[in-house]
Amino acid sequence: MATPSSSLPGNTTIPQHPPSDAPFNPYGYVPTEWICALFVALFSLSTLIHFGQAIRSRLWFLLPTVCLGGIAEIIGWAARLWSSKNPTALNPYLMQIVTTIIAPTPLIAANFVILGELIRRLGPKYSRLSPMWYSILFVSADIIALVVQAVGGAQAATAARNRTDAEPGGRIMLGGIAFQLGCISIYMALAAEFVMRYLWDRPARNVDVSKHTTHALTQKLKLLLIGLTFSSIVIFIRSIYRTIELTDGWNGRIIKTQVYFNVLDGGMVTLAFYCMNFFHPGWLLGHGPWRQTKHNEYDDEEVPEKQTPSGH
Protein backbone atom coordinates (compact mmCIF):
# COMPACT_ATOMS: atom_id res chain seq x y z
CA MET A 1 0.00 0.00 0.00
CA ALA A 2 1.47 3.35 -1.03
CA THR A 3 2.46 5.86 1.63
CA PRO A 4 0.62 9.21 1.19
CA SER A 5 2.80 12.12 0.21
CA SER A 6 3.25 14.99 2.70
CA SER A 7 3.68 18.67 1.96
CA LEU A 8 6.32 20.84 3.60
CA PRO A 9 7.05 24.56 3.19
CA GLY A 10 8.75 25.31 -0.10
CA ASN A 11 8.97 23.36 -3.27
CA THR A 12 9.45 20.05 -1.53
CA THR A 13 6.73 17.43 -1.52
CA ILE A 14 7.86 14.24 0.17
CA PRO A 15 7.53 11.46 -2.40
CA GLN A 16 5.96 8.09 -1.73
CA HIS A 17 8.34 5.72 0.06
CA PRO A 18 11.06 8.37 0.61
CA PRO A 19 14.41 7.01 1.73
CA SER A 20 14.75 7.62 5.45
CA ASP A 21 18.14 9.26 5.01
CA ALA A 22 17.38 11.25 1.84
CA PRO A 23 18.17 14.97 2.37
CA PHE A 24 15.53 17.52 1.49
CA ASN A 25 15.23 21.30 1.63
CA PRO A 26 12.17 22.25 3.71
CA TYR A 27 12.36 25.90 2.57
CA GLY A 28 12.09 25.18 -1.13
CA TYR A 29 14.89 27.68 -1.64
CA VAL A 30 18.27 28.48 -0.11
CA PRO A 31 18.08 31.55 2.17
CA THR A 32 20.38 34.28 0.82
CA GLU A 33 23.39 34.52 3.10
CA TRP A 34 24.01 38.28 2.98
CA ILE A 35 20.34 39.10 3.55
CA CYS A 36 20.19 36.85 6.60
CA ALA A 37 23.41 38.37 7.94
CA LEU A 38 22.04 41.86 7.33
CA PHE A 39 18.88 41.15 9.34
CA VAL A 40 20.91 39.59 12.17
CA ALA A 41 22.98 42.77 12.31
CA LEU A 42 19.97 45.09 12.10
CA PHE A 43 18.00 43.33 14.84
CA SER A 44 21.09 43.01 17.03
CA LEU A 45 21.78 46.75 16.79
CA SER A 46 18.15 47.75 17.41
CA THR A 47 17.79 45.36 20.36
CA LEU A 48 21.01 46.60 21.95
CA ILE A 49 19.80 50.19 21.60
CA HIS A 50 16.39 49.25 23.03
CA PHE A 51 18.06 47.61 26.02
CA GLY A 52 20.06 50.76 26.73
CA GLN A 53 17.01 52.98 26.23
CA ALA A 54 14.90 50.85 28.57
CA ILE A 55 17.53 50.97 31.33
CA ARG A 56 18.12 54.70 30.92
CA SER A 57 14.42 55.59 30.88
CA ARG A 58 13.50 53.06 33.61
CA LEU A 59 10.68 51.75 31.45
CA TRP A 60 11.08 48.15 32.59
CA PHE A 61 8.12 46.81 30.62
CA LEU A 62 10.22 47.26 27.46
CA LEU A 63 12.59 44.48 28.57
CA PRO A 64 10.07 41.57 28.38
CA THR A 65 8.38 43.09 25.34
CA VAL A 66 10.52 44.93 22.78
CA CYS A 67 13.87 43.52 23.90
CA LEU A 68 12.52 39.96 24.12
CA GLY A 69 11.01 40.29 20.66
CA GLY A 70 14.33 41.54 19.32
CA ILE A 71 16.17 38.56 20.78
CA ALA A 72 13.66 36.21 19.15
CA GLU A 73 14.21 37.93 15.79
CA ILE A 74 17.98 37.59 16.17
CA ILE A 75 17.61 33.86 16.86
CA GLY A 76 15.27 33.42 13.90
CA TRP A 77 17.49 35.20 11.41
CA ALA A 78 20.62 33.55 12.81
CA ALA A 79 18.91 30.23 12.14
CA ARG A 80 18.16 31.30 8.57
CA LEU A 81 21.80 32.34 8.20
CA TRP A 82 22.73 28.84 9.34
CA SER A 83 20.34 27.45 6.76
CA SER A 84 22.04 29.47 4.04
CA LYS A 85 25.09 27.29 4.69
CA ASN A 86 23.15 24.05 5.06
CA PRO A 87 19.57 24.32 3.76
CA THR A 88 18.80 20.65 4.42
CA ALA A 89 19.56 20.86 8.16
CA LEU A 90 16.34 20.65 10.15
CA ASN A 91 17.42 22.27 13.43
CA PRO A 92 17.85 25.82 12.06
CA TYR A 93 14.68 25.45 10.02
CA LEU A 94 12.72 24.49 13.12
CA MET A 95 14.23 27.39 15.07
CA GLN A 96 13.19 29.98 12.50
CA ILE A 97 9.67 28.56 12.13
CA VAL A 98 8.83 29.28 15.76
CA THR A 99 10.83 32.45 16.41
CA THR A 100 9.91 34.47 13.32
CA ILE A 101 6.20 33.82 13.76
CA ILE A 102 6.07 34.89 17.43
CA ALA A 103 8.85 37.52 17.64
CA PRO A 104 6.72 40.61 16.74
CA THR A 105 4.07 39.72 19.33
CA PRO A 106 5.90 41.23 22.35
CA LEU A 107 6.54 44.40 20.33
CA ILE A 108 2.81 44.70 19.67
CA ALA A 109 2.15 44.36 23.41
CA ALA A 110 4.47 47.31 24.04
CA ASN A 111 2.48 49.41 21.57
CA PHE A 112 -0.70 48.59 23.48
CA VAL A 113 0.85 49.75 26.77
CA ILE A 114 2.23 52.95 25.24
CA LEU A 115 -1.12 53.90 23.71
CA GLY A 116 -2.80 53.28 27.07
CA GLU A 117 -0.42 55.77 28.69
CA LEU A 118 -1.00 58.26 25.90
CA ILE A 119 -4.75 58.00 26.47
CA ARG A 120 -4.25 58.58 30.20
CA ARG A 121 -2.41 61.82 29.50
CA LEU A 122 -4.51 63.24 26.69
CA GLY A 123 -7.82 62.38 28.31
CA PRO A 124 -9.47 59.02 29.13
CA LYS A 125 -12.88 60.51 28.40
CA TYR A 126 -12.11 60.40 24.69
CA SER A 127 -11.44 56.65 24.75
CA ARG A 128 -14.07 53.92 24.89
CA LEU A 129 -11.79 51.95 27.21
CA SER A 130 -9.92 53.19 30.24
CA PRO A 131 -6.11 53.16 29.94
CA MET A 132 -5.91 50.27 32.43
CA TRP A 133 -8.48 48.12 30.63
CA TYR A 134 -6.97 49.02 27.28
CA SER A 135 -3.65 47.53 28.36
CA ILE A 136 -5.20 44.55 30.16
CA LEU A 137 -7.50 43.47 27.32
CA PHE A 138 -5.13 43.94 24.42
CA VAL A 139 -2.01 42.63 26.15
CA SER A 140 -4.00 39.56 27.28
CA ALA A 141 -5.18 39.01 23.72
CA ASP A 142 -1.60 39.39 22.54
CA ILE A 143 -0.47 36.71 24.99
CA ILE A 144 -3.19 34.36 23.75
CA ALA A 145 -2.05 34.95 20.16
CA LEU A 146 1.55 34.31 21.22
CA VAL A 147 0.69 30.99 22.88
CA VAL A 148 -1.41 29.79 19.94
CA GLN A 149 1.29 30.69 17.43
CA ALA A 150 3.97 29.02 19.55
CA VAL A 151 1.92 25.82 19.87
CA GLY A 152 1.22 25.75 16.15
CA GLY A 153 4.84 26.49 15.31
CA ALA A 154 6.08 23.72 17.61
CA GLN A 155 3.62 21.24 16.10
CA ALA A 156 4.60 22.19 12.55
CA ALA A 157 8.27 21.97 13.47
CA THR A 158 7.79 18.51 14.95
CA ALA A 159 5.98 17.40 11.78
CA ALA A 160 8.85 18.73 9.69
CA ARG A 161 11.33 16.79 11.81
CA ASN A 162 9.31 13.61 11.46
CA ARG A 163 8.64 14.30 7.77
CA THR A 164 4.89 14.09 8.25
CA ASP A 165 2.08 16.45 7.36
CA ALA A 166 2.79 19.94 8.73
CA GLU A 167 -0.62 21.35 7.76
CA PRO A 168 -2.31 20.82 11.19
CA GLY A 169 0.37 22.89 12.90
CA GLY A 170 0.13 25.43 10.12
CA ARG A 171 -3.61 25.78 10.69
CA ILE A 172 -3.02 26.44 14.40
CA MET A 173 -0.42 29.07 13.51
CA LEU A 174 -2.91 30.56 11.06
CA GLY A 175 -5.52 30.78 13.81
CA GLY A 176 -3.06 32.57 16.10
CA ILE A 177 -1.89 35.08 13.49
CA ALA A 178 -5.47 35.69 12.29
CA PHE A 179 -6.58 36.33 15.89
CA GLN A 180 -3.67 38.73 16.31
CA LEU A 181 -4.58 40.48 13.06
CA GLY A 182 -8.12 40.95 14.35
CA CYS A 183 -6.84 42.41 17.63
CA ILE A 184 -4.54 44.81 15.79
CA SER A 185 -7.45 45.90 13.59
CA ILE A 186 -9.62 46.66 16.63
CA TYR A 187 -6.70 48.41 18.34
CA MET A 188 -6.09 50.64 15.32
CA ALA A 189 -9.80 51.46 14.98
CA LEU A 190 -10.11 52.40 18.67
CA ALA A 191 -6.90 54.43 18.53
CA ALA A 192 -8.09 56.33 15.46
CA GLU A 193 -11.44 57.03 17.14
CA PHE A 194 -9.66 58.28 20.27
CA VAL A 195 -7.50 60.72 18.29
CA MET A 196 -10.48 62.06 16.34
CA ARG A 197 -12.60 62.47 19.45
CA TYR A 198 -9.73 64.28 21.16
CA LEU A 199 -9.23 66.65 18.23
CA TRP A 200 -12.97 67.31 17.91
CA ASP A 201 -13.45 67.43 21.71
CA ARG A 202 -16.21 64.82 21.64
CA PRO A 203 -15.94 62.58 24.73
CA ALA A 204 -16.85 58.91 24.30
CA ARG A 205 -17.90 58.40 27.92
CA ASN A 206 -18.31 60.16 31.25
CA VAL A 207 -15.16 60.25 33.37
CA ASP A 208 -14.55 61.81 36.76
CA VAL A 209 -12.67 64.90 35.57
CA SER A 210 -11.33 65.55 39.09
CA LYS A 211 -9.09 62.49 38.70
CA HIS A 212 -7.74 63.35 35.25
CA THR A 213 -6.18 66.37 33.58
CA THR A 214 -6.54 66.73 29.84
CA HIS A 215 -3.44 68.10 28.14
CA ALA A 216 -2.78 69.77 24.84
CA LEU A 217 -1.32 67.73 21.99
CA THR A 218 2.30 68.84 22.33
CA GLN A 219 5.00 68.34 19.71
CA LYS A 220 6.36 65.31 21.52
CA LEU A 221 2.95 63.69 21.78
CA LYS A 222 2.40 64.34 18.07
CA LEU A 223 5.68 62.58 17.34
CA LEU A 224 4.62 59.67 19.52
CA LEU A 225 1.33 59.37 17.62
CA ILE A 226 3.24 59.39 14.34
CA GLY A 227 5.57 56.67 15.60
CA LEU A 228 2.74 54.50 16.93
CA THR A 229 0.80 54.91 13.70
CA PHE A 230 3.74 53.94 11.50
CA SER A 231 4.71 51.00 13.72
CA SER A 232 1.12 49.73 13.78
CA ILE A 233 0.77 49.99 10.00
CA VAL A 234 3.93 48.00 9.22
CA ILE A 235 3.03 45.33 11.80
CA PHE A 236 -0.47 45.22 10.30
CA ILE A 237 1.05 44.66 6.84
CA ARG A 238 3.24 41.90 8.22
CA SER A 239 0.26 40.21 9.89
CA ILE A 240 -1.74 40.33 6.65
CA TYR A 241 1.19 38.76 4.81
CA ARG A 242 1.61 35.93 7.33
CA THR A 243 -2.13 35.28 7.30
CA ILE A 244 -2.19 35.05 3.49
CA GLU A 245 0.99 32.96 3.51
CA LEU A 246 -0.43 30.35 5.86
CA THR A 247 -3.81 30.39 4.13
CA ASP A 248 -2.04 29.65 0.83
CA GLY A 249 -0.66 26.49 2.40
CA TRP A 250 2.68 25.01 3.32
CA ASN A 251 3.33 24.05 -0.27
CA GLY A 252 1.97 27.29 -1.74
CA ARG A 253 3.74 29.79 -3.94
CA ILE A 254 3.84 32.51 -1.27
CA ILE A 255 5.65 30.55 1.42
CA LYS A 256 8.22 29.24 -1.04
CA THR A 257 9.06 32.72 -2.41
CA GLN A 258 11.93 34.13 -0.36
CA VAL A 259 11.55 37.78 -1.37
CA TYR A 260 8.04 37.94 0.11
CA PHE A 261 9.34 36.81 3.49
CA ASN A 262 12.36 39.11 3.41
CA VAL A 263 10.33 42.21 2.57
CA LEU A 264 6.93 41.62 4.16
CA ASP A 265 8.12 39.93 7.34
CA GLY A 266 11.75 40.83 7.98
CA GLY A 267 11.52 44.27 6.42
CA MET A 268 8.27 45.29 8.11
CA VAL A 269 9.34 44.09 11.56
CA THR A 270 12.71 45.83 11.20
CA LEU A 271 10.93 49.12 10.44
CA ALA A 272 8.72 48.65 13.51
CA PHE A 273 11.71 48.06 15.80
CA TYR A 274 13.69 51.05 14.55
CA CYS A 275 10.57 53.21 14.60
CA MET A 276 10.38 52.69 18.37
CA ASN A 277 14.10 53.43 18.66
CA PHE A 278 13.57 56.83 17.06
CA PHE A 279 10.14 57.57 18.57
CA HIS A 280 11.02 56.19 21.97
CA PRO A 281 8.44 56.54 24.77
CA GLY A 282 11.18 57.37 27.26
CA TRP A 283 11.94 60.51 25.29
CA LEU A 284 8.40 61.41 24.26
CA LEU A 285 6.50 60.44 27.43
CA GLY A 286 9.24 60.86 30.00
CA HIS A 287 11.14 58.42 32.17
CA GLY A 288 9.37 55.84 34.29
CA PRO A 289 7.64 54.91 36.37
CA TRP A 290 4.89 56.69 34.45
CA ARG A 291 2.28 56.45 37.18
CA GLN A 292 4.46 58.74 39.28
CA THR A 293 5.13 61.17 36.46
CA LYS A 294 3.64 64.58 37.09
CA HIS A 295 1.37 66.01 34.43
CA ASN A 296 3.89 68.69 33.45
CA GLU A 297 6.93 66.39 33.31
CA TYR A 298 7.65 65.98 29.64
CA ASP A 299 11.40 66.38 30.11
CA ASP A 300 11.74 70.19 30.04
CA GLU A 301 8.58 70.82 28.05
CA GLU A 302 5.70 72.63 29.70
CA VAL A 303 2.40 70.90 29.01
CA PRO A 304 -0.64 73.19 29.20
CA GLU A 305 -4.11 71.94 29.88
CA LYS A 306 -6.24 71.46 26.79
CA GLN A 307 -8.68 74.25 26.15
CA THR A 308 -12.09 73.39 24.76
CA PRO A 309 -13.45 75.40 21.84
CA SER A 310 -15.60 77.39 24.27
CA GLY A 311 -12.57 78.26 26.41
CA HIS A 312 -13.71 76.19 29.41
XYZ file of C-alpha atoms in Angstrom:
312
model
C 0.000 0.000 0.000
C 1.472 3.352 -1.026
C 2.464 5.858 1.630
C 0.622 9.213 1.195
C 2.796 12.118 0.213
C 3.253 14.986 2.697
C 3.684 18.667 1.960
C 6.318 20.842 3.601
C 7.054 24.559 3.190
C 8.751 25.315 -0.098
C 8.969 23.357 -3.275
C 9.454 20.051 -1.533
C 6.735 17.433 -1.523
C 7.856 14.243 0.166
C 7.528 11.459 -2.405
C 5.963 8.086 -1.731
C 8.342 5.716 0.057
C 11.056 8.370 0.611
C 14.407 7.006 1.730
C 14.752 7.625 5.447
C 18.143 9.255 5.006
C 17.380 11.251 1.845
C 18.168 14.972 2.372
C 15.533 17.521 1.490
C 15.234 21.297 1.634
C 12.167 22.252 3.714
C 12.355 25.898 2.572
C 12.088 25.180 -1.126
C 14.894 27.681 -1.636
C 18.274 28.483 -0.114
C 18.084 31.552 2.168
C 20.379 34.278 0.820
C 23.393 34.521 3.102
C 24.006 38.278 2.982
C 20.340 39.097 3.548
C 20.193 36.849 6.603
C 23.411 38.370 7.940
C 22.036 41.858 7.333
C 18.877 41.150 9.344
C 20.909 39.587 12.167
C 22.979 42.772 12.310
C 19.967 45.094 12.095
C 18.003 43.333 14.837
C 21.093 43.014 17.032
C 21.778 46.754 16.793
C 18.149 47.746 17.410
C 17.790 45.356 20.358
C 21.012 46.597 21.946
C 19.803 50.195 21.604
C 16.391 49.251 23.031
C 18.057 47.606 26.018
C 20.061 50.756 26.733
C 17.011 52.975 26.228
C 14.896 50.845 28.573
C 17.530 50.972 31.326
C 18.120 54.702 30.924
C 14.419 55.587 30.878
C 13.503 53.061 33.612
C 10.676 51.751 31.453
C 11.083 48.149 32.589
C 8.124 46.812 30.621
C 10.215 47.263 27.464
C 12.589 44.478 28.571
C 10.071 41.565 28.378
C 8.376 43.092 25.337
C 10.521 44.928 22.783
C 13.871 43.517 23.902
C 12.523 39.964 24.124
C 11.006 40.290 20.658
C 14.326 41.542 19.324
C 16.174 38.562 20.785
C 13.663 36.215 19.148
C 14.206 37.929 15.787
C 17.978 37.593 16.174
C 17.608 33.857 16.859
C 15.266 33.416 13.901
C 17.487 35.197 11.408
C 20.623 33.552 12.810
C 18.912 30.227 12.136
C 18.155 31.300 8.574
C 21.805 32.337 8.204
C 22.734 28.842 9.344
C 20.340 27.451 6.758
C 22.038 29.469 4.035
C 25.092 27.289 4.687
C 23.154 24.054 5.062
C 19.570 24.323 3.764
C 18.797 20.652 4.418
C 19.564 20.864 8.157
C 16.340 20.648 10.146
C 17.422 22.270 13.426
C 17.853 25.822 12.058
C 14.682 25.452 10.018
C 12.716 24.486 13.120
C 14.229 27.391 15.073
C 13.191 29.976 12.501
C 9.671 28.556 12.132
C 8.833 29.279 15.760
C 10.829 32.454 16.409
C 9.911 34.470 13.321
C 6.196 33.819 13.759
C 6.069 34.890 17.431
C 8.848 37.522 17.637
C 6.724 40.608 16.741
C 4.067 39.721 19.335
C 5.900 41.235 22.355
C 6.538 44.404 20.330
C 2.810 44.699 19.665
C 2.145 44.360 23.406
C 4.472 47.314 24.041
C 2.482 49.410 21.565
C -0.702 48.590 23.481
C 0.848 49.749 26.773
C 2.230 52.946 25.240
C -1.117 53.897 23.715
C -2.797 53.283 27.069
C -0.416 55.770 28.694
C -0.997 58.257 25.896
C -4.746 57.996 26.472
C -4.246 58.583 30.204
C -2.411 61.821 29.501
C -4.507 63.242 26.685
C -7.816 62.380 28.308
C -9.467 59.019 29.133
C -12.880 60.511 28.405
C -12.106 60.403 24.695
C -11.440 56.651 24.750
C -14.069 53.916 24.886
C -11.788 51.947 27.212
C -9.922 53.192 30.242
C -6.112 53.158 29.936
C -5.913 50.271 32.426
C -8.475 48.123 30.628
C -6.972 49.024 27.283
C -3.645 47.528 28.361
C -5.200 44.554 30.162
C -7.496 43.465 27.324
C -5.129 43.943 24.416
C -2.011 42.626 26.154
C -4.002 39.563 27.284
C -5.185 39.006 23.715
C -1.600 39.385 22.543
C -0.466 36.708 24.995
C -3.192 34.364 23.750
C -2.053 34.948 20.164
C 1.548 34.312 21.218
C 0.686 30.991 22.882
C -1.415 29.785 19.942
C 1.293 30.692 17.431
C 3.970 29.016 19.551
C 1.918 25.825 19.872
C 1.223 25.747 16.147
C 4.843 26.486 15.315
C 6.083 23.724 17.610
C 3.615 21.238 16.103
C 4.597 22.188 12.555
C 8.270 21.968 13.465
C 7.785 18.506 14.946
C 5.975 17.404 11.783
C 8.845 18.725 9.695
C 11.333 16.792 11.806
C 9.305 13.613 11.458
C 8.642 14.299 7.766
C 4.893 14.085 8.251
C 2.075 16.452 7.363
C 2.791 19.944 8.734
C -0.615 21.351 7.759
C -2.309 20.820 11.195
C 0.370 22.889 12.900
C 0.127 25.432 10.117
C -3.615 25.780 10.691
C -3.020 26.440 14.396
C -0.422 29.074 13.510
C -2.910 30.564 11.058
C -5.518 30.777 13.809
C -3.061 32.569 16.099
C -1.895 35.076 13.487
C -5.468 35.691 12.293
C -6.580 36.328 15.888
C -3.673 38.731 16.309
C -4.581 40.481 13.060
C -8.121 40.946 14.350
C -6.842 42.406 17.632
C -4.539 44.805 15.789
C -7.445 45.902 13.589
C -9.620 46.664 16.630
C -6.695 48.410 18.338
C -6.090 50.643 15.318
C -9.800 51.461 14.982
C -10.115 52.405 18.669
C -6.899 54.426 18.533
C -8.093 56.329 15.463
C -11.437 57.033 17.138
C -9.655 58.276 20.275
C -7.504 60.716 18.287
C -10.476 62.064 16.335
C -12.597 62.473 19.449
C -9.727 64.277 21.157
C -9.229 66.651 18.227
C -12.968 67.314 17.910
C -13.448 67.429 21.712
C -16.206 64.823 21.640
C -15.941 62.576 24.727
C -16.847 58.909 24.301
C -17.896 58.400 27.919
C -18.314 60.155 31.247
C -15.160 60.255 33.369
C -14.549 61.814 36.764
C -12.669 64.905 35.570
C -11.334 65.548 39.087
C -9.092 62.488 38.698
C -7.736 63.349 35.254
C -6.179 66.372 33.584
C -6.538 66.730 29.842
C -3.443 68.104 28.142
C -2.777 69.771 24.841
C -1.324 67.733 21.989
C 2.304 68.837 22.331
C 4.997 68.344 19.708
C 6.361 65.307 21.521
C 2.947 63.685 21.777
C 2.400 64.343 18.066
C 5.683 62.575 17.338
C 4.617 59.669 19.519
C 1.334 59.372 17.622
C 3.243 59.390 14.336
C 5.566 56.672 15.601
C 2.737 54.501 16.933
C 0.803 54.914 13.695
C 3.741 53.937 11.497
C 4.706 51.004 13.721
C 1.118 49.731 13.785
C 0.769 49.986 10.003
C 3.929 48.002 9.224
C 3.031 45.328 11.804
C -0.465 45.224 10.302
C 1.048 44.662 6.837
C 3.242 41.899 8.217
C 0.259 40.214 9.889
C -1.740 40.328 6.653
C 1.190 38.755 4.805
C 1.612 35.929 7.329
C -2.131 35.279 7.295
C -2.192 35.046 3.490
C 0.991 32.961 3.512
C -0.429 30.348 5.862
C -3.806 30.390 4.130
C -2.042 29.651 0.827
C -0.663 26.485 2.403
C 2.676 25.012 3.316
C 3.330 24.054 -0.270
C 1.974 27.290 -1.739
C 3.741 29.790 -3.945
C 3.842 32.512 -1.274
C 5.652 30.546 1.422
C 8.221 29.240 -1.045
C 9.059 32.724 -2.409
C 11.926 34.131 -0.363
C 11.551 37.777 -1.372
C 8.042 37.938 0.110
C 9.340 36.806 3.489
C 12.357 39.110 3.410
C 10.332 42.214 2.572
C 6.927 41.619 4.162
C 8.116 39.928 7.338
C 11.748 40.827 7.981
C 11.524 44.270 6.419
C 8.272 45.290 8.109
C 9.342 44.094 11.556
C 12.708 45.834 11.196
C 10.927 49.117 10.441
C 8.724 48.651 13.514
C 11.714 48.061 15.803
C 13.690 51.051 14.546
C 10.571 53.209 14.604
C 10.382 52.687 18.370
C 14.096 53.433 18.660
C 13.571 56.834 17.058
C 10.140 57.575 18.575
C 11.024 56.195 21.967
C 8.445 56.544 24.766
C 11.178 57.368 27.263
C 11.936 60.507 25.289
C 8.398 61.415 24.259
C 6.502 60.442 27.427
C 9.240 60.856 29.997
C 11.139 58.421 32.173
C 9.371 55.843 34.288
C 7.638 54.909 36.369
C 4.894 56.690 34.454
C 2.282 56.446 37.184
C 4.458 58.736 39.282
C 5.127 61.172 36.461
C 3.638 64.584 37.086
C 1.372 66.005 34.430
C 3.888 68.687 33.447
C 6.932 66.395 33.307
C 7.655 65.977 29.636
C 11.395 66.383 30.115
C 11.744 70.187 30.044
C 8.581 70.816 28.048
C 5.703 72.628 29.696
C 2.401 70.902 29.008
C -0.636 73.186 29.203
C -4.106 71.936 29.878
C -6.239 71.462 26.792
C -8.683 74.253 26.152
C -12.086 73.390 24.764
C -13.449 75.404 21.835
C -15.596 77.394 24.270
C -12.571 78.258 26.407
C -13.711 76.187 29.414
